[in-house]
CSV table of C-alpha atoms and ligand atoms in Angstrom, one decimal:
chain,number,residue,atom,x,y,z
A,1,MET,CA,19.1,22.2,30.6
A,2,LEU,CA,16.6,24.1,28.9
A,3,ARG,CA,17.8,26.0,26.0
A,4,ARG,CA,16.2,29.5,25.7
A,5,LEU,CA,13.7,29.3,22.6
A,6,ILE,CA,14.2,31.6,20.1
A,7,LEU,CA,10.9,32.8,18.9
A,8,GLY,CA,9.8,33.7,15.6
A,9,ALA,CA,12.0,30.8,14.2
A,10,ALA,CA,10.7,28.1,15.8
A,11,LEU,CA,7.2,26.9,16.1
A,12,CYS,CA,6.2,26.1,19.1
A,13,LEU,CA,3.1,25.2,20.9
A,14,SER,CA,2.3,25.7,24.7
A,15,GLY,CA,1.9,22.7,27.2
A,16,GLU,CA,4.4,20.1,28.2
A,17,ALA,CA,2.5,16.9,26.6
A,18,LEU,CA,1.3,16.5,23.0
A,19,ALA,CA,-1.1,15.0,21.0
A,20,LYS,CA,-0.5,11.8,20.1
A,21,PRO,CA,0.9,11.8,16.4
A,22,PRO,CA,-0.8,8.5,15.6
A,23,ALA,CA,-4.4,9.5,16.7
A,24,ALA,CA,-5.6,11.1,13.5
A,25,GLY,CA,-4.6,7.6,11.6
A,26,VAL,CA,-6.3,5.6,14.3
A,27,PHE,CA,-9.3,8.0,13.8
A,28,CYS,CA,-9.5,7.2,10.2
A,29,ASP,CA,-9.1,3.6,10.8
A,30,THR,CA,-11.9,3.4,13.1
A,31,TYR,CA,-14.2,6.0,10.5
A,32,PRO,CA,-13.1,5.3,7.0
A,33,SER,CA,-15.7,6.8,5.4
A,34,ALA,CA,-16.0,10.1,7.4
A,35,PRO,CA,-15.4,13.2,5.4
A,36,ALA,CA,-12.3,14.3,7.2
A,37,CYS,CA,-10.5,11.1,6.1
A,38,THR,CA,-11.6,10.8,2.6
A,39,GLY,CA,-8.0,11.6,1.1
A,40,ARG,CA,-6.5,13.1,4.4
A,41,GLN,CA,-6.3,13.0,7.7
A,42,PRO,CA,-8.3,15.3,10.1
A,43,ALA,CA,-6.2,18.2,12.2
A,44,CYS,CA,-5.5,17.8,15.7
A,45,THR,CA,-8.1,20.4,16.2
A,46,LEU,CA,-10.7,17.7,16.1
A,47,CYS,CA,-9.9,16.8,19.3
A,48,HIS,CA,-7.4,19.5,20.7
A,49,THR,CA,-7.3,22.9,21.0
A,50,ALA,CA,-3.6,23.0,21.0
A,51,PRO,CA,-2.2,20.0,21.7
A,52,PRO,CA,-2.3,18.9,24.6
A,53,GLN,CA,-5.2,21.0,25.4
A,54,ARG,CA,-8.1,18.7,24.8
A,55,ASN,CA,-11.5,20.7,23.4
A,56,VAL,CA,-14.7,19.2,24.9
A,57,PHE,CA,-14.5,16.4,22.4
A,58,GLY,CA,-11.3,15.2,23.4
A,59,ALA,CA,-12.1,15.8,27.0
A,60,SER,CA,-15.1,13.5,26.7
A,61,LEU,CA,-12.7,10.6,25.3
A,62,GLU,CA,-10.2,11.0,28.2
A,63,PRO,CA,-11.9,8.8,31.0
A,64,HIS,CA,-12.6,6.1,28.2
A,65,LEU,CA,-9.1,5.8,27.4
A,66,ALA,CA,-7.7,2.5,28.9
A,67,PRO,CA,-9.2,3.6,32.2
A,68,GLY,CA,-6.9,2.8,35.4
A,69,ALA,CA,-3.8,2.6,33.1
A,70,ALA,CA,-0.7,5.0,34.4
A,71,ARG,CA,-0.6,8.2,32.5
A,72,PRO,CA,1.1,9.1,30.3
A,73,LEU,CA,-0.1,6.4,27.5
A,74,SER,CA,2.8,5.1,25.4
A,75,ASP,CA,1.6,5.6,21.7
A,76,GLY,CA,1.0,2.0,21.5
A,77,ASP,CA,-1.3,1.7,24.0
A,78,PHE,CA,-3.1,4.8,23.0
A,79,SER,CA,-3.7,3.8,19.4
A,80,MET,CA,-5.1,0.3,21.5
A,81,ALA,CA,-7.5,2.5,23.3
A,82,LEU,CA,-8.7,4.7,21.2
A,83,PRO,CA,-10.9,3.4,18.9
A,84,ALA,CA,-13.1,1.8,21.9
A,85,ALA,CA,-12.9,5.4,23.4
A,86,LEU,CA,-14.5,6.9,20.4
A,87,ARG,CA,-17.1,4.1,20.3
A,88,ALA,CA,-18.1,4.8,24.2
A,89,VAL,CA,-18.8,8.5,23.2
A,90,GLU,CA,-20.7,8.3,19.9
A,91,ALA,CA,-24.1,8.7,21.2
A,92,ALA,CA,-23.1,11.9,23.3
A,93,ASP,CA,-23.2,15.2,22.0
A,94,ALA,CA,-20.0,16.9,23.6
A,95,ASP,CA,-20.4,20.3,22.2
A,96,GLY,CA,-24.5,20.6,23.0
A,97,ASP,CA,-25.5,21.5,19.5
A,98,SER,CA,-28.2,18.8,19.5
A,99,ALA,CA,-25.9,16.4,17.2
A,100,SER,CA,-24.8,13.5,18.4
A,101,ASN,CA,-20.6,12.9,18.4
A,102,LEU,CA,-21.2,9.8,15.5
A,103,GLU,CA,-23.6,12.1,13.6
A,104,GLU,CA,-20.8,14.7,13.2
A,105,ILE,CA,-18.2,12.6,12.4
A,106,GLN,CA,-20.1,11.1,9.7
A,107,ARG,CA,-21.6,14.3,8.1
A,108,GLY,CA,-18.2,15.9,8.5
A,109,THR,CA,-18.9,18.4,11.0
A,110,LEU,CA,-16.7,19.2,14.2
A,111,PRO,CA,-18.1,17.6,17.6
A,112,ALA,CA,-16.2,20.4,19.6
A,113,ASP,CA,-17.7,23.2,17.9
A,114,PRO,CA,-21.6,24.1,18.6
A,115,ALA,CA,-21.4,26.4,15.6
A,116,SER,CA,-20.6,23.4,13.3
A,117,VAL,CA,-23.7,21.5,12.9
A,118,PRO,CA,-24.9,19.1,10.3
A,119,VAL,CA,-27.3,21.0,7.9
A,120,GLU,CA,-30.5,19.1,6.9
A,121,PRO,CA,-30.7,18.5,3.1
A,122,GLY,CA,-32.7,21.2,1.4
A,123,LEU,CA,-36.6,20.8,1.3
A,124,CYS,CA,-37.3,21.0,-2.1
A,125,GLY,CA,-40.3,22.3,-2.1
A,126,THR,CA,-42.1,23.3,-5.2
A,127,GLY,CA,-42.9,26.9,-6.0
A,128,GLU,CA,-40.3,28.4,-3.6
A,129,ASN,CA,-38.6,30.1,-6.7
A,130,SER,CA,-39.8,29.6,-9.9
A,131,GLN,CA,-37.1,31.2,-11.8
A,132,TYR,CA,-34.9,28.2,-11.3
A,133,ASP,CA,-35.3,24.2,-10.3
A,134,VAL,CA,-34.0,24.7,-6.9
A,135,CYS,CA,-32.4,21.8,-5.4
A,136,ARG,CA,-31.4,20.0,-8.5
A,137,TYR,CA,-28.8,20.9,-11.0
A,138,ASP,CA,-30.4,23.5,-13.4
A,139,PRO,CA,-28.4,24.1,-16.5
A,140,ARG,CA,-29.9,27.8,-17.0
A,141,PHE,CA,-28.3,28.8,-13.8
A,142,ALA,CA,-24.9,26.7,-14.7
A,143,TYR,CA,-25.1,28.4,-18.0
A,144,ARG,CA,-25.6,32.0,-16.0
A,145,ARG,CA,-22.8,31.1,-13.8
A,146,VAL,CA,-20.3,29.9,-16.5
A,147,LEU,CA,-20.2,33.0,-18.1
A,148,LEU,CA,-20.1,35.0,-15.0
A,149,ASP,CA,-17.2,33.0,-13.6
A,150,PHE,CA,-15.3,32.5,-16.5
A,151,CYS,CA,-16.0,35.4,-19.0
A,152,GLY,CA,-17.0,37.6,-16.5
A,153,MET,CA,-20.5,38.7,-17.7
A,154,SER,CA,-24.0,37.9,-17.3
A,155,PRO,CA,-25.5,36.2,-20.5
A,156,THR,CA,-28.0,38.5,-22.1
A,157,TYR,CA,-31.9,37.9,-22.2
A,158,ALA,CA,-31.5,36.6,-26.1
A,159,GLN,CA,-28.8,34.1,-25.2
A,160,VAL,CA,-30.6,33.0,-21.9
A,161,LYS,CA,-34.1,32.4,-24.3
A,162,ALA,CA,-31.9,31.1,-26.8
A,163,PHE,CA,-30.1,28.6,-24.3
A,164,ALA,CA,-33.7,27.6,-22.8
A,165,ALA,CA,-34.7,26.5,-25.9
A,166,LEU,CA,-32.0,24.0,-26.6
A,167,SER,CA,-32.0,20.3,-25.6
A,168,GLU,CA,-30.7,18.7,-22.9
A,169,GLU,CA,-28.2,17.6,-24.9
A,170,GLY,CA,-27.4,20.8,-26.8
A,171,GLN,CA,-27.4,22.9,-23.6
A,172,ARG,CA,-24.9,20.6,-22.0
A,173,ALA,CA,-22.6,21.0,-25.4
A,174,LEU,CA,-22.8,24.7,-24.9
A,175,LEU,CA,-22.0,24.5,-21.5
A,176,ASP,CA,-19.1,23.1,-22.5
A,177,SER,CA,-17.9,25.1,-25.4
A,178,GLU,CA,-18.7,28.3,-23.6
A,179,LEU,CA,-16.2,27.0,-20.8
A,180,ASP,CA,-13.5,26.3,-23.4
A,181,ARG,CA,-14.4,29.9,-24.6
A,182,CYS,CA,-14.3,31.7,-21.7
A,183,THR,CA,-10.8,30.0,-20.4
A,184,THR,CA,-9.1,31.9,-23.2
A,185,THR,CA,-10.2,35.2,-22.3
A,186,GLU,CA,-8.3,37.9,-20.3
A,187,PHE,CA,-10.8,37.8,-17.6
A,188,TRP,CA,-9.5,34.0,-16.9
A,189,ARG,CA,-6.1,34.0,-17.8
A,190,GLY,CA,-4.7,37.6,-18.1
A,191,LYS,CA,-2.7,39.8,-15.5
A,192,ASN,CA,-4.7,39.8,-12.5
A,193,GLY,CA,-7.3,37.8,-13.9
A,194,GLN,CA,-8.9,35.0,-12.2
A,195,LEU,CA,-6.0,32.4,-12.6
A,196,TRP,CA,-3.8,34.8,-11.1
A,197,LYS,CA,-6.3,35.4,-7.9
A,198,LEU,CA,-5.6,32.0,-7.2
A,199,ALA,CA,-1.7,32.2,-7.4
A,200,HIS,CA,-1.8,35.2,-4.9
A,201,PRO,CA,-1.6,33.3,-1.8
A,202,LYS,CA,0.5,30.7,-3.2
A,203,ILE,CA,3.2,33.2,-4.6
A,204,ARG,CA,2.2,36.2,-1.8
A,205,PRO,CA,3.5,39.4,-4.1
A,206,VAL,CA,5.0,42.1,-2.3
A,207,GLY,CA,4.8,45.5,-4.6
A,208,SER,CA,7.8,47.2,-3.1
A,209,LEU,CA,10.0,44.6,-3.9
A,210,LYS,CA,8.9,43.9,-7.7
A,211,ALA,CA,11.4,43.4,-10.2
A,212,GLY,CA,10.7,44.3,-13.9
A,213,GLU,CA,7.5,45.1,-15.0
A,214,ASP,CA,5.9,47.5,-12.2
A,215,ALA,CA,9.1,47.5,-10.6
A,216,GLY,CA,8.9,49.0,-7.0
A,217,PRO,CA,11.5,50.7,-5.2
A,218,ILE,CA,13.5,47.9,-3.8
A,219,PRO,CA,13.6,45.6,-7.0
A,220,LEU,CA,14.7,42.3,-5.9
A,221,ALA,CA,12.6,39.6,-7.6
A,222,ASP,CA,10.1,39.6,-10.5
A,223,TYR,CA,7.3,37.3,-9.4
A,224,TYR,CA,5.1,37.8,-12.6
A,225,ASP,CA,7.4,34.8,-13.7
A,226,ASP,CA,5.7,32.9,-10.8
A,227,TYR,CA,2.3,33.8,-12.0
A,228,ALA,CA,3.2,33.0,-15.9
A,229,LEU,CA,4.4,29.3,-14.7
A,230,TYR,CA,1.3,28.7,-12.5
A,231,ALA,CA,-1.4,30.1,-15.5
A,232,TYR,CA,0.5,27.9,-17.9
A,233,ALA,CA,0.1,25.0,-15.7
A,234,GLN,CA,-3.6,25.4,-15.3
A,235,LEU,CA,-4.4,25.8,-18.9
A,236,ASP,CA,-4.5,24.1,-22.4
A,237,GLY,CA,-4.7,20.8,-20.9
A,238,HIS,CA,-1.6,21.0,-19.5
A,239,ASP,CA,-0.4,19.0,-16.4
A,240,ALA,CA,-1.0,21.1,-13.4
A,241,ARG,CA,1.6,19.2,-11.0
A,242,GLU,CA,4.4,21.0,-13.3
A,243,VAL,CA,3.8,24.4,-11.1
A,244,MET,CA,5.9,22.4,-8.4
A,245,THR,CA,8.3,20.1,-10.9
A,246,ALA,CA,8.5,22.0,-13.8
A,247,LYS,CA,12.2,22.4,-15.3
A,248,TYR,CA,11.5,25.2,-17.6
A,249,PHE,CA,10.2,28.5,-16.8
A,250,VAL,CA,7.0,30.5,-18.8
A,251,ARG,CA,7.4,33.9,-20.6
A,252,ARG,CA,4.4,35.8,-20.8
A,253,GLN,CA,3.5,38.0,-23.8
A,254,THR,CA,0.6,40.2,-24.0
A,255,GLN,CA,-2.4,41.5,-26.1
A,256,PRO,CA,-3.6,38.8,-26.0
A,257,THR,CA,-2.1,37.1,-22.8
A,258,ARG,CA,0.1,34.0,-24.0
A,259,TYR,CA,2.1,31.9,-22.1
A,260,SER,CA,5.0,29.7,-23.7
A,261,PRO,CA,7.8,27.6,-22.0
A,262,VAL,CA,11.2,28.8,-22.2
A,263,THR,CA,14.4,27.1,-20.9
A,264,SER,CA,16.0,30.1,-19.8
A,265,LEU,CA,14.7,33.9,-18.4
A,266,PRO,CA,17.2,36.6,-17.5
A,267,SER,CA,15.1,36.8,-14.1
A,268,GLN,CA,15.9,33.4,-13.1
A,269,PHE,CA,19.0,31.5,-12.1
A,270,VAL,CA,18.7,28.3,-10.3
A,271,GLU,CA,20.1,25.6,-13.3
A,272,GLU,CA,17.9,23.1,-14.9
A,273,SER,CA,19.2,20.4,-12.9
A,274,ARG,CA,18.0,21.9,-9.5
A,275,ARG,CA,14.6,23.2,-10.5
A,276,ALA,CA,11.5,22.4,-9.1
A,277,GLY,CA,8.7,24.6,-10.4
A,278,ASN,CA,8.0,27.6,-8.2
A,279,LEU,CA,9.5,26.2,-5.5
A,280,THR,CA,12.8,27.4,-6.8
A,281,SER,CA,11.6,30.6,-8.5
A,282,SER,CA,13.9,33.8,-7.8
A,283,TRP,CA,10.9,35.3,-5.7
A,284,SER,CA,10.6,32.1,-3.6
A,285,LEU,CA,13.8,32.2,-2.8
A,286,ILE,CA,14.6,35.7,-2.1
A,287,SER,CA,11.0,36.2,-0.3
A,288,PHE,CA,10.6,32.8,1.4
A,289,VAL,CA,14.5,31.9,2.4
A,290,MET,CA,15.4,35.6,2.5
A,291,PHE,CA,18.4,35.6,5.1
A,292,THR,CA,17.9,32.3,7.1
A,293,ALA,CA,20.2,29.0,6.9
A,294,LEU,CA,17.5,26.4,7.3
A,295,PRO,CA,14.6,27.7,4.9
A,296,ARG,CA,11.7,26.5,7.4
A,297,ASN,CA,9.6,29.1,5.9
A,298,ALA,CA,10.0,28.0,2.6
A,299,ALA,CA,9.1,24.5,3.3
A,300,ALA,CA,6.3,25.4,5.2
A,301,GLN,CA,5.0,27.9,2.6
A,302,SER,CA,5.4,25.2,-0.5
A,303,TYR,CA,3.7,22.4,1.5
A,304,ARG,CA,0.7,25.0,2.5
A,305,ALA,CA,0.3,26.4,-1.1
A,306,TYR,CA,0.9,23.7,-3.3
A,307,LEU,CA,-0.2,20.8,-0.9
A,308,GLY,CA,-2.9,22.5,1.4
A,309,LEU,CA,-1.2,21.7,4.6
A,310,ASP,CA,-0.6,24.1,6.9
A,311,ILE,CA,2.0,23.2,10.1
A,312,ALA,CA,0.9,26.2,11.9
A,313,LYS,CA,-2.7,24.9,12.2
A,314,GLN,CA,-1.0,21.5,13.1
A,315,GLU,CA,-2.2,20.0,9.7
A,316,GLY,CA,0.0,17.2,7.7
A,317,LEU,CA,2.0,16.3,10.8
A,318,HIS,CA,4.1,13.1,9.9
A,319,SER,CA,6.8,12.9,12.6
A,320,VAL,CA,10.2,11.5,11.7
A,321,PRO,CA,11.5,9.5,14.3
A,322,GLY,CA,14.7,11.0,15.6
A,323,GLU,CA,13.6,14.6,14.5
A,324,PRO,CA,14.1,17.6,15.1
A,325,ARG,CA,18.0,17.2,15.1
A,326,ASP,CA,18.2,20.8,15.7
A,327,TYR,CA,21.3,21.4,13.8
A,328,ASP,CA,20.7,25.3,13.9
A,329,ALA,CA,20.5,25.3,17.6
A,330,LYS,CA,16.6,27.1,17.8
A,331,GLY,CA,15.9,25.3,20.7
A,332,VAL,CA,13.3,23.3,18.4
A,333,GLN,CA,13.7,20.1,20.6
A,334,ALA,CA,11.8,21.4,23.7
A,335,PRO,CA,8.8,19.3,23.5
A,336,ALA,CA,6.4,22.1,22.7
A,337,CYS,CA,8.3,22.8,19.5
A,338,ALA,CA,9.3,18.9,18.6
A,339,ALA,CA,5.4,18.5,17.8
A,340,CYS,CA,5.7,20.4,14.8
A,341,HIS,CA,9.4,20.5,13.7
A,342,ALA,CA,9.6,16.8,13.8
A,343,THR,CA,7.7,17.2,10.7
A,344,LEU,CA,8.8,20.7,9.6
A,345,ASP,CA,12.6,20.1,9.9
A,346,PRO,CA,13.4,17.3,7.8
A,347,LEU,CA,10.7,18.9,5.2
A,348,SER,CA,13.1,21.7,5.1
A,349,TYR,CA,16.5,19.9,4.7
A,350,PRO,CA,15.9,19.7,1.1
A,351,PHE,CA,16.0,23.6,1.2
A,352,ARG,CA,19.5,23.9,2.4
A,353,ASN,CA,21.4,24.5,-0.5
A,354,TYR,CA,18.9,27.1,-2.1
A,355,ASN,CA,20.1,30.6,-1.3
A,356,GLY,CA,17.9,33.2,-0.4
A,357,ILE,CA,19.0,37.2,-0.5
A,358,ALA,CA,23.1,37.2,-0.8
A,359,GLY,CA,24.3,39.7,-3.2
A,360,ALA,CA,25.2,38.0,-6.2
A,361,ALA,CA,24.4,34.6,-4.8
A,362,SER,CA,21.1,35.7,-4.3
A,363,ALA,CA,18.3,32.9,-5.7
A,364,ARG,CA,20.7,30.5,-6.8
A,365,TYR,CA,21.3,26.9,-5.9
A,366,VAL,CA,24.7,27.1,-4.1
A,367,PRO,CA,26.6,23.5,-3.1
A,368,ASP,CA,28.0,23.8,0.4
A,369,ARG,CA,25.8,26.9,1.0
A,370,LEU,CA,25.6,26.1,4.8
A,371,GLU,CA,29.6,25.6,5.0
A,372,LEU,CA,30.4,29.2,2.8
A,373,PHE,CA,27.7,31.3,4.2
A,374,PHE,CA,26.6,29.8,7.5
A,375,SER,CA,29.0,28.1,9.7
A,376,ASP,CA,28.9,30.6,12.2
A,377,VAL,CA,25.2,29.9,13.1
A,378,ALA,CA,25.6,26.9,15.0
A,379,PRO,CA,28.4,24.3,15.5
A,380,THR,CA,26.4,21.6,13.7
A,381,ILE,CA,24.5,23.4,11.3
A,382,THR,CA,27.0,22.1,8.4
A,383,GLN,CA,25.8,18.4,9.3
A,384,THR,CA,22.1,19.4,8.0
A,385,PRO,CA,21.5,17.0,5.3
A,386,GLU,CA,20.3,17.5,2.1
A,387,ALA,CA,17.9,14.6,2.1
A,388,GLY,CA,14.7,15.1,3.8
A,389,TYR,CA,11.0,13.6,4.5
A,390,LEU,CA,7.8,14.5,2.9
A,391,PHE,CA,4.7,13.0,4.5
A,392,GLY,CA,6.9,10.4,6.2
A,393,GLN,CA,8.9,9.6,2.9
A,394,PRO,CA,12.5,9.8,2.3
A,395,VAL,CA,13.4,12.2,-0.2
A,396,ARG,CA,16.7,12.9,-1.4
A,397,ASP,CA,16.6,16.3,-2.5
A,398,LEU,CA,14.1,19.1,-3.5
A,399,MET,CA,13.3,17.7,-7.0
A,400,GLU,CA,12.4,14.3,-5.3
A,401,TRP,CA,10.3,16.1,-2.7
A,402,ALA,CA,8.4,18.3,-5.3
A,403,ARG,CA,8.0,15.1,-7.4
A,404,VAL,CA,6.6,13.0,-4.4
A,405,GLY,CA,4.2,16.2,-3.5
A,406,ALA,CA,3.1,16.8,-6.8
A,407,ASP,CA,1.9,12.9,-6.9
A,408,SER,CA,0.3,13.1,-3.8
A,409,ASP,CA,-3.6,12.8,-3.1
A,410,ALA,CA,-2.8,16.1,-1.3
A,411,PHE,CA,-1.5,18.0,-4.5
A,412,ALA,CA,-5.1,16.5,-6.2
A,413,ILE,CA,-7.2,17.8,-3.1
A,414,SER,CA,-5.6,21.3,-3.0
A,415,ALA,CA,-6.0,22.3,-6.6
A,416,VAL,CA,-9.7,21.0,-6.7
A,417,THR,CA,-10.1,23.1,-3.4
A,418,ASP,CA,-8.6,26.1,-5.1
A,419,TYR,CA,-11.4,25.8,-7.7
A,420,TRP,CA,-14.1,24.8,-5.6
A,421,LYS,CA,-13.6,27.9,-3.4
A,422,LEU,CA,-13.6,30.2,-6.5
A,423,LEU,CA,-16.3,28.8,-8.3
A,424,VAL,CA,-18.7,27.3,-5.9
A,425,GLY,CA,-17.9,29.8,-3.5
A,426,HIS,CA,-16.7,28.0,-0.5
A,427,ALA,CA,-14.4,25.1,0.7
A,428,PRO,CA,-16.6,21.8,0.0
A,429,THR,CA,-19.0,21.1,2.8
A,430,ALA,CA,-20.0,17.7,4.1
A,431,GLU,CA,-23.0,17.2,1.9
A,432,GLU,CA,-20.6,18.3,-1.2
A,433,ASN,CA,-18.1,15.8,0.1
A,434,ASP,CA,-19.0,13.0,-2.5
A,435,GLU,CA,-19.2,15.0,-5.4
A,436,PHE,CA,-15.8,16.6,-4.5
A,437,VAL,CA,-14.2,13.3,-3.8
A,438,ALA,CA,-15.3,12.2,-7.4
A,439,THR,CA,-14.1,15.6,-9.0
A,440,TRP,CA,-10.1,15.4,-7.4
A,441,ARG,CA,-9.8,11.6,-7.9
A,442,ARG,CA,-10.8,11.8,-11.7
A,443,PHE,CA,-8.4,14.9,-12.0
A,444,LYS,CA,-6.0,12.8,-10.6
A,445,ASP,CA,-6.6,9.4,-12.2
A,446,THR,CA,-8.5,10.1,-15.5
A,447,HIS,CA,-7.9,13.6,-16.3
A,448,GLY,CA,-4.1,13.4,-16.5
A,449,TYR,CA,-3.7,16.6,-14.1
A,450,SER,CA,-5.7,18.8,-16.7
A,451,VAL,CA,-7.7,21.5,-14.7
A,452,GLN,CA,-9.4,22.2,-18.0
A,453,ARG,CA,-10.8,18.7,-18.1
A,454,MET,CA,-11.4,18.9,-14.4
A,455,LEU,CA,-13.4,22.2,-14.7
A,456,HIS,CA,-16.0,20.3,-17.2
A,457,ASP,CA,-16.6,18.1,-14.3
A,458,LEU,CA,-16.9,21.0,-11.7
A,459,ILE,CA,-19.7,22.9,-13.7
A,460,ARG,CA,-21.8,19.8,-14.1
A,461,THR,CA,-21.9,19.3,-10.0
A,462,GLU,CA,-24.8,19.7,-8.2
A,463,ALA,CA,-22.9,22.0,-5.6
A,464,TYR,CA,-22.0,24.3,-8.7
A,465,GLY,CA,-25.3,24.0,-11.0
A,466,ALA,CA,-28.2,23.8,-8.1
A,467,PRO,CA,-29.3,27.5,-7.4
B,501,LIG,CA1,-22.5,18.1,18.8
B,502,LIG,CA1,-20.8,20.5,16.3
């Protein structure tokens, strides 16, 4: 018997059958150097509008998938048949944009979207733009950009002339020292400065609920604490992962802005052993857990904000066998919901004891929280475990969730993408992919997750410094 779906709580897709969870992995085994596969996996939308509906590229694959075999295919048969089907349509042009499917896959554009086409590398003719060295890294262009992006002001004519007179080595040194100087300014690190802008979609402030400084009419939590931890983790060679893993809080002093770690704040209530950076801040618990028993929204928001994966867009799906168990009886086992909830529910279990809005127990870690406050939600609600899964890997609790997440490629990719969008002006394009991958890999493997050191790489990329 079908249980009625409770809309709003569950994340469901239309249709009966579903996208095959192994599809993204098999695709990347077939095209390991495709931009969609470098450090991540392609979203379901490569082949589907919303699973199971296929887009034009997915539909063109169907007749080549184990032709003659009975439908539906098992996951195993599907995985065996997909590489040959992909190869069979490589020369075709599913979306009619004149670029073959193979060319689009290799250059990182969408084979089912005629608006997404590979751009020819710029024609670097001379005389097109005499002011700048178009198509190649131009230190003068980068210099102007660094002052604008990090200091919020254009260089004066005298500064530009002085810069141009320097040797190549002198120009590089000045770019580095100006970057370091400008990242100490209020424009970069102060309240509502550049770093705070990067934090907005992660924190999702709501002025009417703000407590403390700039309090609103219903003061529930002070999210300036969240901005302070975020900014601290981005600055001065600190480890950017601590936005997810910090056991400390950060106090902000003004004029000039300074951020310093502290062991307690009057506005924060989760004890040290249960803290996971901004995932467990008062504001995150108040605004993302709110009144819910199983905090799926808090889990999905953390996944999106810090790991760059949006489950509602079918990104980062790692179905856990046997899930979702539907402990809170929301009907998420219906096939259209299970596609996302097999990932989302086990992602949410480690939040089970973090309380949202509940009077004196608000924004706290409460052992047996479901037993104490939510036992009437569903007969099986109290069976919800605290252990869960992230990226298909078991995690004991939210601290381990945060640790695994912070150490993942997804974290580094997401963090560097934020700066790429802010500084280059858009998400990395297929043409920029090599520089982008080199930048996030060095951020992770060489720079110890120091944003400051990563920025010195980023301002040297052609993506940033070629006019
Ligand atoms: Ca095409
Ligand atoms: Ca296309």
